[in-house]
CSV table of C-alpha atoms in Angstrom, one decimal:
chain,number,residue,atom,x,y,z
A,954,MET,CA,-18.8,2.0,46.1
A,955,SER,CA,-18.0,-1.1,47.4
A,956,VAL,CA,-15.3,-3.5,46.4
A,957,ALA,CA,-18.2,-6.3,46.5
A,958,GLY,CA,-19.8,-4.3,44.0
A,959,ILE,CA,-16.7,-4.1,41.9
A,960,VAL,CA,-15.9,-7.6,42.3
A,961,GLY,CA,-19.6,-8.2,41.0
A,962,ILE,CA,-21.0,-10.9,42.9
A,963,ALA,CA,-24.1,-11.0,45.5
A,964,VAL,CA,-22.7,-10.5,49.1
A,965,PRO,CA,-24.1,-13.2,51.0
A,966,ALA,CA,-24.1,-11.7,54.4
A,967,SER,CA,-26.4,-8.9,54.2
A,968,GLY,CA,-24.7,-7.1,57.0
A,969,GLY,CA,-26.7,-6.3,60.3
A,970,GLY,CA,-24.6,-8.9,62.3
A,971,ASP,CA,-25.6,-11.8,60.7
A,972,GLU,CA,-23.5,-14.8,60.9
A,973,PHE,CA,-20.5,-14.4,58.0
A,974,VAL,CA,-21.2,-16.9,55.3
A,975,ALA,CA,-18.2,-18.1,53.5
A,976,PRO,CA,-18.2,-18.3,49.8
A,977,GLY,CA,-18.2,-21.9,48.4
A,978,PRO,CA,-18.6,-23.6,45.5
A,979,GLY,CA,-22.5,-22.7,45.6
A,980,ASN,CA,-21.3,-19.2,44.7
A,981,PHE,CA,-20.7,-20.7,41.0
A,982,ASP,CA,-24.1,-22.2,40.5
A,983,LEU,CA,-25.7,-18.6,38.9
A,984,PRO,CA,-29.2,-18.9,38.7
A,985,ALA,CA,-30.7,-19.0,35.2
A,986,VAL,CA,-31.0,-16.0,33.5
A,987,PHE,CA,-33.5,-17.3,30.9
A,988,SER,CA,-34.8,-20.8,30.4
A,989,ILE,CA,-35.4,-22.3,26.7
A,990,GLY,CA,-37.7,-25.6,27.6
A,991,SER,CA,-36.3,-27.3,30.3
A,992,ILE,CA,-32.8,-26.0,29.6
A,993,ASP,CA,-31.6,-23.1,32.3
A,994,VAL,CA,-29.3,-20.6,30.3
A,995,THR,CA,-27.0,-19.3,33.0
A,996,LYS,CA,-24.6,-16.3,32.5
A,997,PRO,CA,-21.4,-18.5,32.0
A,998,MET,CA,-23.3,-19.7,28.7
A,999,LEU,CA,-24.0,-16.3,27.6
A,1000,GLN,CA,-20.5,-15.4,28.2
A,1001,LEU,CA,-18.9,-18.3,26.1
A,1002,VAL,CA,-21.4,-16.9,23.0
A,1003,LEU,CA,-20.1,-13.7,23.7
A,1004,ALA,CA,-16.3,-14.4,23.8
A,1005,ALA,CA,-16.6,-16.3,20.8
A,1006,GLY,CA,-18.6,-13.1,19.0
A,1007,LEU,CA,-15.8,-10.6,20.2
A,1008,VAL,CA,-12.8,-12.9,19.5
A,1009,PHE,CA,-14.1,-13.6,16.0
A,1010,ALA,CA,-15.1,-10.1,15.4
A,1011,PHE,CA,-11.9,-8.6,16.5
A,1012,LEU,CA,-9.8,-11.1,14.4
A,1013,PHE,CA,-12.4,-10.6,11.4
A,1014,PHE,CA,-12.1,-6.9,10.9
A,1015,ALA,CA,-8.4,-6.9,11.9
A,1016,ALA,CA,-8.0,-9.4,9.2
A,1017,ARG,CA,-10.1,-8.2,6.5
A,1018,LYS,CA,-8.5,-5.1,5.1
A,1019,ARG,CA,-5.3,-7.0,4.5
A,1020,ALA,CA,-3.4,-3.8,3.8
A,1021,MET,CA,0.1,-4.1,3.0
A,1022,VAL,CA,0.7,-0.9,5.9
A,1023,PRO,CA,-1.4,-1.7,8.4
A,1024,GLY,CA,-3.7,0.5,10.4
A,1025,ARG,CA,-4.1,0.2,14.2
A,1026,LEU,CA,-6.7,-2.6,14.3
A,1027,GLN,CA,-4.7,-5.1,11.6
A,1028,PHE,CA,-1.6,-4.1,13.3
A,1029,ALA,CA,-2.8,-5.1,16.7
A,1030,GLY,CA,-4.8,-8.4,15.3
A,1031,GLU,CA,-1.7,-9.4,13.2
A,1032,GLU,CA,0.6,-8.9,16.3
A,1033,ALA,CA,-1.8,-11.0,18.3
A,1034,TYR,CA,-2.2,-13.5,15.5
A,1035,SER,CA,1.6,-13.9,14.9
A,1036,ALA,CA,2.3,-14.6,18.6
A,1037,VAL,CA,0.2,-17.6,18.8
A,1038,ARG,CA,1.0,-18.7,15.2
A,1039,ASN,CA,4.6,-18.3,15.4
A,1040,GLY,CA,5.0,-18.7,19.1
A,1041,MET,CA,3.4,-21.5,19.8
A,1042,GLY,CA,2.7,-23.1,16.2
A,1043,ARG,CA,5.5,-22.5,14.3
A,1044,ASP,CA,8.4,-22.6,17.2
A,1045,ILE,CA,6.6,-26.1,18.6
A,1046,ILE,CA,5.2,-27.7,16.3
A,1047,GLY,CA,7.7,-27.1,13.6
A,1048,SER,CA,7.7,-24.7,10.6
A,1049,HIS,CA,7.3,-27.7,8.2
A,1050,ASP,CA,3.8,-28.6,9.4
A,1051,PHE,CA,2.4,-26.5,11.6
A,1052,LYS,CA,0.1,-24.6,9.1
A,1053,PRO,CA,-2.9,-27.0,9.2
A,1054,TYR,CA,-3.2,-26.3,13.2
A,1055,ILE,CA,-3.0,-22.5,13.0
A,1056,PRO,CA,-6.8,-22.0,13.1
A,1057,TYR,CA,-7.1,-24.5,16.1
A,1058,LEU,CA,-4.7,-22.9,18.0
A,1059,ILE,CA,-5.7,-19.5,17.3
A,1060,THR,CA,-9.6,-20.4,18.3
A,1061,ILE,CA,-8.1,-22.2,21.5
A,1062,PHE,CA,-5.9,-19.2,22.7
A,1063,PHE,CA,-8.1,-16.2,21.9
A,1064,PHE,CA,-11.6,-18.3,23.3
A,1065,VAL,CA,-9.9,-19.4,26.5
A,1066,LEU,CA,-8.1,-15.9,27.3
A,1067,THR,CA,-11.3,-14.0,26.4
A,1068,ASN,CA,-13.3,-15.9,28.5
A,1069,ASN,CA,-10.7,-15.8,31.4
A,1070,LEU,CA,-10.5,-12.0,31.2
A,1071,PHE,CA,-14.3,-11.7,31.8
A,1072,SER,CA,-13.3,-12.5,35.3
A,1073,SER,CA,-12.2,-9.2,35.4
A,1074,ILE,CA,-14.1,-7.0,33.2
A,1075,PRO,CA,-17.0,-4.9,35.1
A,1076,PHE,CA,-20.5,-6.3,35.0
A,1077,ILE,CA,-19.1,-9.7,33.6
A,1078,GLN,CA,-16.8,-10.8,36.6
A,1079,PHE,CA,-17.2,-14.4,36.1
A,1080,PRO,CA,-14.7,-16.6,34.6
A,1081,THR,CA,-16.4,-18.9,32.4
A,1082,PHE,CA,-14.3,-22.0,33.1
A,1083,SER,CA,-14.8,-21.8,36.7
A,1084,ARG,CA,-17.6,-24.1,35.6
A,1085,ALA,CA,-15.8,-27.2,35.5
A,1086,SER,CA,-18.1,-28.5,32.4
A,1087,MET,CA,-16.8,-26.0,29.9
A,1088,ALA,CA,-13.1,-27.0,30.5
A,1089,TYR,CA,-14.0,-30.6,30.3
A,1090,ALA,CA,-15.1,-29.6,27.0
A,1091,LEU,CA,-12.2,-27.9,25.7
A,1092,ALA,CA,-9.9,-30.6,27.2
A,1093,GLY,CA,-11.7,-33.1,25.2
A,1094,ILE,CA,-11.6,-31.6,22.3
A,1095,SER,CA,-7.7,-31.4,22.7
A,1096,TRP,CA,-7.9,-34.9,23.3
A,1097,LEU,CA,-9.5,-35.5,20.2
A,1098,VAL,CA,-7.5,-33.2,18.1
A,1099,TYR,CA,-4.1,-34.5,18.9
A,1100,ASN,CA,-5.1,-38.1,19.3
A,1101,SER,CA,-6.6,-38.0,15.8
A,1102,ILE,CA,-3.8,-36.3,14.5
A,1103,GLY,CA,-1.4,-39.3,15.9
A,1104,VAL,CA,-3.6,-41.7,14.2
A,1105,ARG,CA,-4.1,-40.3,11.2
A,1106,LYS,CA,-0.4,-39.8,10.9
A,1107,HIS,CA,0.8,-43.6,12.5
A,1108,GLY,CA,-2.1,-45.8,12.2
A,1109,LEU,CA,-3.6,-46.8,15.4
A,1110,ILE,CA,-1.0,-49.2,16.4
A,1111,GLY,CA,1.9,-47.0,15.3
A,1112,TYR,CA,0.4,-44.1,17.4
A,1113,LEU,CA,0.0,-46.1,20.6
A,1114,LYS,CA,3.5,-47.4,20.5
A,1115,LEU,CA,4.6,-44.0,19.4
A,1116,GLN,CA,2.9,-42.8,22.6
A,1117,CYS,CA,3.5,-45.7,24.9
A,1118,VAL,CA,6.8,-47.0,24.1
A,1119,PRO,CA,9.5,-45.2,25.3
A,1120,ALA,CA,12.6,-45.0,22.6
A,1121,GLY,CA,15.7,-46.8,23.6
A,1122,ILE,CA,14.0,-49.1,26.4
A,1123,THR,CA,14.1,-52.7,26.0
A,1124,GLY,CA,13.3,-55.9,28.7
A,1125,PRO,CA,11.4,-55.7,31.7
A,1126,MET,CA,11.4,-51.9,32.1
A,1127,LEU,CA,8.9,-51.8,29.4
A,1128,LEU,CA,6.2,-53.8,31.8
A,1129,LEU,CA,6.6,-50.8,34.1
A,1130,LEU,CA,6.8,-48.0,31.6
A,1131,VAL,CA,4.5,-49.0,29.0
A,1132,PRO,CA,1.3,-48.8,31.5
A,1133,LEU,CA,2.8,-45.5,32.9
A,1134,GLU,CA,3.4,-43.7,29.3
A,1135,PHE,CA,-0.4,-45.0,28.5
A,1136,LEU,CA,-1.8,-43.3,31.8
A,1137,SER,CA,0.2,-40.2,31.4
A,1138,ASN,CA,0.0,-39.6,27.8
A,1139,LEU,CA,-3.5,-40.8,26.6
A,1140,LEU,CA,-5.5,-40.7,30.2
A,1141,ILE,CA,-4.2,-37.9,32.5
A,1142,ARG,CA,-3.4,-35.1,29.8
A,1143,PRO,CA,-6.9,-34.4,29.5
A,1144,VAL,CA,-8.0,-34.2,33.1
A,1145,THR,CA,-5.1,-32.2,33.9
A,1146,LEU,CA,-5.7,-30.0,31.2
A,1147,ALA,CA,-9.3,-29.3,32.2
A,1148,LEU,CA,-8.5,-29.0,36.0
A,1149,ARG,CA,-5.5,-26.8,35.6
A,1150,LEU,CA,-7.8,-24.4,33.7
A,1151,PHE,CA,-10.8,-24.9,35.9
A,1152,CYS,CA,-9.0,-24.9,39.5
A,1153,ASN,CA,-7.5,-21.7,38.6
A,1154,MET,CA,-10.3,-19.5,37.2
A,1155,PHE,CA,-12.2,-21.2,40.3
A,1156,ALA,CA,-9.7,-20.5,43.0
A,1157,GLY,CA,-9.0,-17.0,41.9
A,1158,HIS,CA,-12.9,-16.2,41.8
A,1159,LEU,CA,-13.2,-17.7,45.2
A,1160,LEU,CA,-10.3,-15.8,46.6
A,1161,LEU,CA,-11.6,-12.5,45.3
A,1162,ILE,CA,-15.3,-13.2,46.5
A,1163,LEU,CA,-13.9,-14.1,50.0
A,1164,PHE,CA,-11.7,-11.1,50.4
A,1165,SER,CA,-14.2,-8.7,49.1
A,1166,THR,CA,-17.1,-10.1,51.4
A,1167,GLY,CA,-15.1,-10.5,54.2
A,1168,GLY,CA,-14.0,-7.1,54.1
A,1169,LEU,CA,-17.3,-5.8,53.9
A,1170,TYR,CA,-18.1,-8.0,56.7
A,1171,MET,CA,-15.5,-6.9,58.7
A,1172,LEU,CA,-16.2,-3.0,58.1
A,1173,GLN,CA,-19.9,-3.5,58.7
A,1174,ASN,CA,-19.7,-5.9,62.1
A,1175,GLY,CA,-16.3,-5.2,63.5
A,1176,THR,CA,-14.5,-3.4,66.1
A,1177,PRO,CA,-12.5,-0.4,64.6
A,1178,PHE,CA,-9.3,-2.4,64.5
A,1179,VAL,CA,-11.2,-5.2,62.6
A,1180,GLN,CA,-12.5,-2.8,60.4
A,1181,GLY,CA,-9.3,-1.5,59.5
A,1182,ALA,CA,-8.2,-5.5,58.8
A,1183,GLY,CA,-11.5,-5.1,56.5
A,1184,ILE,CA,-9.9,-2.0,54.8
A,1185,VAL,CA,-6.5,-4.3,54.1
A,1186,ALA,CA,-8.7,-7.0,52.8
A,1187,TRP,CA,-10.1,-4.8,50.2
A,1188,ILE,CA,-6.8,-3.5,49.2
A,1189,LEU,CA,-5.6,-7.1,49.0
A,1190,ALA,CA,-8.8,-8.2,46.9
A,1191,ILE,CA,-7.6,-5.1,44.5
A,1192,ALA,CA,-4.0,-6.6,44.5
A,1193,ILE,CA,-5.3,-9.9,44.0
A,1194,SER,CA,-7.5,-8.8,41.1
A,1195,PHE,CA,-3.9,-7.6,39.1
A,1196,LEU,CA,-2.5,-11.1,40.1
A,1197,GLU,CA,-5.7,-12.5,38.6
A,1198,LEU,CA,-5.3,-10.8,35.4
A,1199,LEU,CA,-2.0,-12.4,35.1
A,1200,VAL,CA,-3.0,-15.8,35.7
A,1201,GLN,CA,-6.1,-15.2,33.4
A,1202,PHE,CA,-3.2,-14.9,30.4
A,1203,LEU,CA,-1.0,-17.5,31.7
A,1204,GLN,CA,-3.7,-20.2,31.8
A,1205,ALA,CA,-4.8,-19.4,28.4
A,1206,TYR,CA,-1.4,-19.4,27.2
A,1207,VAL,CA,-0.3,-22.8,28.8
A,1208,PHE,CA,-3.5,-24.5,27.4
A,1209,THR,CA,-2.6,-23.3,24.0
A,1210,LEU,CA,0.9,-24.2,24.7
A,1211,LEU,CA,0.1,-27.6,25.9
A,1212,ASN,CA,-2.4,-28.3,23.0
A,1213,ALA,CA,0.6,-27.4,20.4
A,1214,MET,CA,3.1,-29.7,22.5
A,1215,TYR,CA,0.6,-32.5,22.6
A,1216,ILE,CA,-0.3,-32.3,18.5
A,1217,GLN,CA,3.7,-32.0,18.2
A,1218,GLY,CA,4.4,-35.1,20.2
A,1219,ALA,CA,1.7,-36.9,18.0
A,1220,LEU,CA,3.2,-35.8,14.8
A,1221,ALA,CA,6.9,-36.7,16.1
A,1222,ASP,CA,8.4,-39.9,14.4
A,1223,GLU,CA,10.3,-40.7,17.6
A,1224,HIS,CA,10.4,-39.5,21.3
B,267,MET,CA,-11.7,-42.0,35.1
B,268,LEU,CA,-13.6,-38.2,35.1
B,269,SER,CA,-16.5,-40.0,36.7
B,270,TYR,CA,-14.4,-41.3,39.4
B,271,LEU,CA,-12.6,-37.9,40.1
B,272,ILE,CA,-16.2,-36.7,40.3
B,273,SER,CA,-17.7,-39.3,43.0
B,274,LEU,CA,-14.3,-38.6,44.7
B,275,SER,CA,-14.4,-34.8,45.0
B,276,GLU,CA,-18.4,-35.1,45.7
B,277,THR,CA,-17.8,-37.3,48.7
B,278,ALA,CA,-15.1,-34.5,49.8
B,279,THR,CA,-17.5,-31.8,49.5
B,280,GLU,CA,-20.3,-33.5,51.0
B,281,ALA,CA,-18.1,-33.8,54.3
B,282,ALA,CA,-17.7,-30.1,53.9
B,283,THR,CA,-21.2,-29.1,53.0
B,284,GLY,CA,-22.1,-28.9,56.6
B,285,ALA,CA,-20.5,-25.3,56.7
B,286,VAL,CA,-21.7,-23.9,53.3
B,287,VAL,CA,-25.4,-23.3,54.2
B,288,GLU,CA,-28.6,-24.9,53.2
B,289,THR,CA,-28.7,-24.2,49.5
B,290,GLU,CA,-28.4,-27.5,47.5
B,291,GLU,CA,-24.8,-27.9,46.1
B,292,HIS,CA,-23.3,-29.9,43.5
B,293,SER,CA,-19.7,-30.7,43.2
B,294,PRO,CA,-18.2,-27.8,41.3
B,295,LEU,CA,-16.4,-30.7,39.3
B,296,MET,CA,-19.6,-32.4,38.2
B,297,VAL,CA,-20.1,-32.6,34.7
B,298,GLU,CA,-23.4,-30.6,33.3
B,299,TRP,CA,-24.0,-32.2,29.9
B,300,VAL,CA,-25.9,-29.0,28.9
B,301,GLU,CA,-22.6,-26.8,29.4
B,302,VAL,CA,-20.3,-29.2,27.8
B,303,ALA,CA,-22.3,-29.3,24.9
B,304,ILE,CA,-22.8,-25.6,24.5
B,305,ALA,CA,-18.9,-25.2,24.9
B,306,LEU,CA,-18.8,-27.6,22.2
B,307,ILE,CA,-21.3,-26.1,19.9
B,308,VAL,CA,-20.0,-22.3,20.6
B,309,PHE,CA,-16.1,-23.4,20.3
B,310,GLY,CA,-16.7,-25.5,17.0
B,311,ILE,CA,-18.8,-22.5,15.4
B,312,LEU,CA,-15.9,-20.3,16.5
B,313,PHE,CA,-13.3,-22.8,15.2
B,314,PHE,CA,-15.0,-22.9,11.5
B,315,ALA,CA,-15.5,-19.4,11.1
B,316,ILE,CA,-12.0,-18.3,12.2
B,317,LYS,CA,-10.6,-20.9,9.8
B,318,LYS,CA,-12.8,-19.9,7.1
B,319,PHE,CA,-12.5,-16.3,7.5
B,320,VAL,CA,-9.7,-15.1,9.6
B,321,VAL,CA,-6.8,-17.4,8.9
B,322,PRO,CA,-7.0,-17.4,5.3
B,323,ASN,CA,-7.3,-13.4,5.0
B,324,PHE,CA,-3.9,-12.8,7.5
B,325,GLU,CA,-2.1,-16.0,6.1
B,326,LYS,CA,-2.6,-14.1,2.6
B,327,THR,CA,-1.7,-10.8,4.1
B,328,PHE,CA,1.7,-12.3,5.2
B,329,GLU,CA,2.5,-13.9,2.2
B,330,GLU,CA,1.6,-10.8,-0.1
B,331,ARG,CA,3.4,-8.6,2.2
B,332,THR,CA,6.7,-11.1,1.7
B,333,THR,CA,6.5,-11.4,-2.0
B,334,ALA,CA,5.8,-7.1,-2.2
B,335,ILE,CA,9.0,-6.9,0.0
B,336,GLU,CA,10.5,-9.3,-2.5
B,337,GLY,CA,9.5,-7.7,-5.5
B,338,GLY,CA,10.4,-4.6,-4.2
B,339,LEU,CA,13.8,-5.3,-3.7
B,340,GLN,CA,14.0,-7.2,-7.2
B,341,ALA,CA,12.5,-3.9,-8.8
B,342,ALA,CA,15.2,-1.7,-6.8
B,343,GLU,CA,17.8,-3.8,-8.0
B,344,SER,CA,16.7,-3.6,-11.7
B,345,LYS,CA,16.2,0.0,-11.5
B,346,GLN,CA,19.5,0.3,-10.1
B,347,ALA,CA,21.3,-1.8,-13.2
B,348,GLU,CA,19.0,0.5,-15.3
B,349,ALA,CA,20.4,3.7,-13.8
B,350,ASP,CA,23.8,2.2,-14.1
B,351,ALA,CA,23.6,1.4,-17.8
B,352,LYS,CA,22.2,4.7,-18.3
B,353,LEU,CA,24.9,6.6,-16.6
B,354,ALA,CA,27.4,4.5,-18.6
B,355,GLU,CA,25.5,5.7,-21.9
B,356,LEU,CA,25.5,9.2,-20.8
B,357,GLU,CA,29.4,9.1,-20.4
B,358,GLY,CA,30.1,7.7,-23.2
B,359,GLN,CA,27.9,10.3,-25.3
B,360,LEU,CA,29.8,12.8,-23.2
B,361,ALA,CA,33.1,11.5,-24.0
B,362,ASP,CA,32.2,11.5,-27.5
B,363,ALA,CA,30.7,15.2,-27.3
B,364,ARG,CA,34.3,16.1,-25.9
B,365,HIS,CA,35.8,14.5,-28.7
B,366,GLU,CA,33.6,16.2,-31.3
B,367,ALA,CA,34.3,19.4,-29.7
B,368,ALA,CA,38.1,19.2,-29.8
B,369,ARG,CA,37.8,17.9,-33.2
B,370,ILE,CA,35.8,20.9,-34.2
B,371,ARG,CA,38.7,23.2,-32.4
B,372,GLU,CA,41.2,21.7,-34.2
B,373,GLU,CA,39.4,22.5,-37.6
B,374,ALA,CA,38.5,26.1,-36.8
B,375,ARG,CA,42.2,27.0,-35.9
B,376,GLU,CA,43.4,25.2,-39.1
B,377,GLN,CA,40.9,27.1,-40.9
B,378,GLY,CA,41.8,30.3,-39.0
B,379,ALA,CA,45.4,29.7,-39.8
B,380,GLN,CA,44.6,29.4,-43.6
B,381,ILE,CA,42.6,32.4,-43.7
B,382,ILE,CA,45.1,34.5,-42.2
B,383,SER,CA,48.0,33.2,-44.6
B,384,GLU,CA,45.7,33.9,-47.4
B,385,LEU,CA,44.7,37.2,-46.2
B,386,ARG,CA,48.3,37.9,-45.8
B,387,GLU,CA,49.2,36.6,-49.3
B,388,GLN,CA,46.4,39.1,-50.5
B,389,ALA,CA,47.9,42.0,-48.8
B,390,GLN,CA,51.3,41.3,-50.3
B,391,THR,CA,49.9,41.0,-53.6
B,392,GLU,CA,48.0,44.3,-53.3
B,393,ALA,CA,50.9,45.8,-51.9
B,394,ALA,CA,52.7,44.8,-54.9
B,395,ARG,CA,50.1,46.1,-57.2
B,396,ILE,CA,50.1,49.7,-55.7
B,397,VAL,CA,53.9,49.7,-55.7
B,398,GLU,CA,53.9,49.0,-59.2
B,399,HIS,CA,51.6,51.2,-60.0
B,400,GLY,CA,53.2,54.0,-58.1
B,401,LYS,CA,56.3,53.2,-60.2
B,402,ALA,CA,54.6,53.2,-63.0
B,403,GLN,CA,53.0,56.8,-62.5
B,404,ILE,CA,56.6,58.2,-61.1
B,405,GLU,CA,57.9,57.0,-64.9
B,406,ALA,CA,55.3,58.6,-66.5
B,407,GLU,CA,55.6,61.8,-64.7
B,408,ARG,CA,59.4,61.6,-65.4
B,409,GLN,CA,58.9,61.2,-68.9
B,410,GLN,CA,56.6,64.1,-68.7
B,411,ALA,CA,59.2,66.1,-67.3
B,412,VAL,CA,61.7,65.3,-69.4
B,413,THR,CA,59.8,66.0,-72.4
B,414,SER,CA,58.8,69.4,-71.2
B,415,LEU,CA,62.2,70.2,-69.8
B,416,ARG,CA,63.4,69.2,-73.1
B,417,ALA,CA,61.6,71.7,-74.7
B,418,GLU,CA,62.1,74.5,-71.9
B,419,VAL,CA,65.8,73.8,-71.8
B,420,GLY,CA,66.2,74.3,-75.5
B,421,THR,CA,64.1,77.9,-75.3
B,422,LEU,CA,66.0,78.9,-72.5
B,423,ALA,CA,69.4,77.9,-74.0
B,424,THR,CA,68.7,79.4,-77.3
B,425,THR,CA,67.7,82.6,-75.7
B,426,LEU,CA,70.6,82.6,-73.4
B,427,ALA,CA,73.0,82.0,-76.2
B,428,GLY,CA,71.4,84.7,-78.6
B,429,ARG,CA,71.9,87.1,-76.0
B,430,ILE,CA,75.5,85.6,-75.5
B,431,VAL,CA,76.0,85.8,-79.2
B,432,GLY,CA,74.3,88.7,-79.9
B,433,GLU,CA,72.3,87.6,-82.9
B,434,SER,CA,68.9,86.3,-83.0
B,435,LEU,CA,68.4,83.0,-82.8
B,436,ASP,CA,64.7,83.1,-83.8
B,437,ASP,CA,64.9,81.1,-86.8
B,438,ASP,CA,63.0,78.4,-84.9
B,439,ASP,CA,64.0,75.8,-87.4
B,440,ARG,CA,67.6,76.1,-87.1
B,441,SER,CA,67.8,76.6,-83.5
B,442,SER,CA,65.8,73.7,-82.4
B,443,ARG,CA,67.5,71.5,-85.0
B,444,VAL,CA,71.2,72.6,-83.1
B,445,VAL,CA,69.1,71.9,-79.5
B,446,ASP,CA,68.0,68.4,-80.8
B,447,ARG,CA,71.6,67.7,-81.8
B,448,PHE,CA,73.0,68.9,-78.7
B,449,LEU,CA,70.5,67.0,-76.6
B,450,ALA,CA,71.2,63.6,-78.7
B,451,GLU,CA,74.9,64.4,-78.0
B,452,LEU,CA,74.1,64.4,-74.1
B,453,GLU,CA,72.1,61.6,-74.1
B,454,GLY,CA,74.7,59.9,-76.3
B,455,ALA,CA,77.4,61.0,-73.4
B,456,ASN,CA,75.1,59.6,-70.8
């Protein structure tokens, strides 16, 4: 059993002394699984749907029983739900007005987490958000959500003032700070949200491909010394897999946390 | 902004593509509108499903649990108060019962004393009656003895006197008159 098999990607170098082909962005352009009309349905698209189904099934069945003394499933669901609800919703947005945003934060966290974890689940082994467009979509939603919350609460002018004019600053400093604040609070945020998620997933997966295919190539084509290095590469690939698990969770956490903070910022009365 | 970033990275990857074989490569940052659309749709559906079917259930469960715990505490408090009242009532009843018992005991003792004194009185009367009766009987017997003695003593005395005098004093009438006279004198001397 090869690590490449475990990591689950096609090995570009088919052994036998060929030139080693380093993995690249091309590894993320998966072929269509099937096509509907002119739309090619690819694996990450199916993963999105699968993740949504899994998340909903888990939460729905955990929430449905509504027992006062919860069983195992309900307990697990309540713990996970409460962690997001209290840890990110209540503690950041504030206990006064976090309630309407619970469904949004819950959806974001579990959806991103599940899609990230797909990267480490056997036979799936592909991070959905290594497709940048999907990360763009979520970041776009986040941008719309926090800005519309702010505009609805403060009005367009009030909201722009809230986001762009730092409190306690007067005079010519405003000329410098207002454009900067505008840029960072209203334009850069969605970009960083999307890129942070995408880059972490992309890079982690690339690293795993590199270590596993490189290790295989060294084992097949190297001198005994190089073969030893190949084994080390595989051991590292396993270690990196565990590191990736942490990154996958962290990225889901950070994405949700930032959403909560942006919402809090849009609701705030002052900076 | 985004498109600027994308075009930037495209030029960067184009420069690097030389090493990355002949498969046609897009920048990984390029926007694939189909993927954006699918992500939006799936996320939207998941969001509304969670909002409608998951969050209300969890929130209701939490609320119910809170009220259940609070209600439980309240119920326990009222139960406690009830138990306290019951205890006080029972203690009152116990005190009453003790009082009652003491009263009954006191009464019984009085009654006992009364009964004893009555019995004693009765016994004394009875004793007195028996003594009286005995005295009367003795008196009667004495009387009888006196009567019979009188007769017998007369007879004996006349017989004795006759023997001493030597004459018959068989004349009953006379002798009995003498005896009677003698006895009357004796009684008179008494």
